[in-house]
């Protein structure tokens, strides 16, 4: 299975650890995925989809989005 250059850079756990160490904020996988999607990093399809069409997801707060973007820049993903 071929990996893109972005997928080789950092795992979600590495991104979480970087954000926690540099900002003290705890971020979830959902927030990381949302920021990656905004930055144009292609994610695999989510197979754990909600059963209802109008299910709501919490959106990433601006301060956490900024911290995640800084981590992605640090790892060379954006």
PDB file of C-alpha atoms in Angstrom:
ATOM      1  CA  UNK A   1       0.000   0.000   0.000  1.00  0.00           C
ATOM      2  CA  UNK A   2       1.474   3.333  -1.038  1.00  0.00           C
ATOM      3  CA  UNK A   3       1.565   6.208   1.442  1.00  0.00           C
ATOM      4  CA  UNK A   4       1.492   9.847   0.474  1.00  0.00           C
ATOM      5  CA  UNK A   5       4.267  12.133   1.728  1.00  0.00           C
ATOM      6  CA  UNK A   6       1.864  13.703   4.256  1.00  0.00           C
ATOM      7  CA  UNK A   7       0.891  10.316   5.714  1.00  0.00           C
ATOM      8  CA  UNK A   8       4.550   9.476   6.365  1.00  0.00           C
ATOM      9  CA  UNK A   9       5.130  12.609   8.422  1.00  0.00           C
ATOM     10  CA  UNK A  10       3.232  12.361  11.714  1.00  0.00           C
ATOM     11  CA  UNK A  11       0.607  10.227  13.404  1.00  0.00           C
ATOM     12  CA  UNK A  12      -2.393  11.582  15.265  1.00  0.00           C
ATOM     13  CA  UNK A  13      -0.695  10.647  18.548  1.00  0.00           C
ATOM     14  CA  UNK A  14       2.447  12.622  17.592  1.00  0.00           C
ATOM     15  CA  UNK A  15       0.318  15.643  16.678  1.00  0.00           C
ATOM     16  CA  UNK A  16      -1.604  15.375  19.980  1.00  0.00           C
ATOM     17  CA  UNK A  17       1.677  15.146  21.948  1.00  0.00           C
ATOM     18  CA  UNK A  18       3.159  18.156  20.136  1.00  0.00           C
ATOM     19  CA  UNK A  19       0.069  20.314  20.766  1.00  0.00           C
ATOM     20  CA  UNK A  20      -0.083  19.232  24.437  1.00  0.00           C
ATOM     21  CA  UNK A  21       3.636  19.968  24.969  1.00  0.00           C
ATOM     22  CA  UNK A  22       3.643  23.384  23.267  1.00  0.00           C
ATOM     23  CA  UNK A  23       0.222  24.781  24.207  1.00  0.00           C
ATOM     24  CA  UNK A  24      -1.104  22.602  27.021  1.00  0.00           C
ATOM     25  CA  UNK A  25      -4.300  21.958  25.032  1.00  0.00           C
ATOM     26  CA  UNK A  26      -5.769  18.490  24.575  1.00  0.00           C
ATOM     27  CA  UNK A  27      -7.058  17.909  21.041  1.00  0.00           C
ATOM     28  CA  UNK A  28      -9.149  15.037  19.716  1.00  0.00           C
ATOM     29  CA  UNK A  29      -8.729  12.978  16.564  1.00  0.00           C
ATOM     30  CA  UNK A  30     -11.900  14.626  15.253  1.00  0.00           C
ATOM     31  CA  UNK A  31     -10.405  18.112  15.556  1.00  0.00           C
ATOM     32  CA  UNK A  32      -7.165  17.007  13.886  1.00  0.00           C
ATOM     33  CA  UNK A  33      -9.141  15.451  11.017  1.00  0.00           C
ATOM     34  CA  UNK A  34     -11.219  18.633  10.585  1.00  0.00           C
ATOM     35  CA  UNK A  35      -8.103  20.829  10.422  1.00  0.00           C
ATOM     36  CA  UNK A  36      -6.385  18.438   8.005  1.00  0.00           C
ATOM     37  CA  UNK A  37      -9.474  18.539   5.792  1.00  0.00           C
ATOM     38  CA  UNK A  38      -9.484  22.379   5.845  1.00  0.00           C
ATOM     39  CA  UNK A  39      -5.811  22.360   4.852  1.00  0.00           C
ATOM     40  CA  UNK A  40      -6.493  20.023   1.928  1.00  0.00           C
ATOM     41  CA  UNK A  41      -4.807  16.927   3.347  1.00  0.00           C
ATOM     42  CA  UNK A  42      -6.714  13.953   1.961  1.00  0.00           C
ATOM     43  CA  UNK A  43      -8.053  11.544   4.568  1.00  0.00           C
ATOM     44  CA  UNK A  44      -9.284   8.029   4.007  1.00  0.00           C
ATOM     45  CA  UNK A  45     -13.030   7.493   4.006  1.00  0.00           C
ATOM     46  CA  UNK A  46     -14.560   7.155   7.446  1.00  0.00           C
ATOM     47  CA  UNK A  47     -16.317   3.814   7.753  1.00  0.00           C
ATOM     48  CA  UNK A  48     -17.781   4.603  11.175  1.00  0.00           C
ATOM     49  CA  UNK A  49     -20.500   6.877   9.850  1.00  0.00           C
ATOM     50  CA  UNK A  50     -23.508   8.068  11.878  1.00  0.00           C
ATOM     51  CA  UNK A  51     -26.775   6.275  11.265  1.00  0.00           C
ATOM     52  CA  UNK A  52     -28.821   9.449  10.816  1.00  0.00           C
ATOM     53  CA  UNK A  53     -28.214  11.914   8.014  1.00  0.00           C
ATOM     54  CA  UNK A  54     -28.446  15.047  10.188  1.00  0.00           C
ATOM     55  CA  UNK A  55     -26.056  13.969  12.972  1.00  0.00           C
ATOM     56  CA  UNK A  56     -24.139  16.924  14.445  1.00  0.00           C
ATOM     57  CA  UNK A  57     -20.401  16.979  15.023  1.00  0.00           C
ATOM     58  CA  UNK A  58     -18.656  19.394  17.373  1.00  0.00           C
ATOM     59  CA  UNK A  59     -16.513  21.888  15.480  1.00  0.00           C
ATOM     60  CA  UNK A  60     -12.903  22.622  16.352  1.00  0.00           C
ATOM     61  CA  UNK A  61     -12.480  25.791  18.461  1.00  0.00           C
ATOM     62  CA  UNK A  62     -10.254  28.492  16.877  1.00  0.00           C
ATOM     63  CA  UNK A  63      -7.476  28.257  19.509  1.00  0.00           C
ATOM     64  CA  UNK A  64      -7.186  24.492  19.016  1.00  0.00           C
ATOM     65  CA  UNK A  65      -7.293  24.885  15.236  1.00  0.00           C
ATOM     66  CA  UNK A  66      -4.358  27.308  15.425  1.00  0.00           C
ATOM     67  CA  UNK A  67      -2.405  24.894  17.640  1.00  0.00           C
ATOM     68  CA  UNK A  68      -3.073  21.945  15.307  1.00  0.00           C
ATOM     69  CA  UNK A  69      -2.014  23.992  12.259  1.00  0.00           C
ATOM     70  CA  UNK A  70       1.236  24.876  14.060  1.00  0.00           C
ATOM     71  CA  UNK A  71       1.835  21.160  14.702  1.00  0.00           C
ATOM     72  CA  UNK A  72       1.125  20.281  11.055  1.00  0.00           C
ATOM     73  CA  UNK A  73       3.586  22.969   9.958  1.00  0.00           C
ATOM     74  CA  UNK A  74       6.169  21.649  12.423  1.00  0.00           C
ATOM     75  CA  UNK A  75       5.886  18.151  10.927  1.00  0.00           C
ATOM     76  CA  UNK A  76       6.040  19.515   7.371  1.00  0.00           C
ATOM     77  CA  UNK A  77       2.536  18.425   6.427  1.00  0.00           C
ATOM     78  CA  UNK A  78       1.375  21.905   5.346  1.00  0.00           C
TER      79      UNK A  78
END
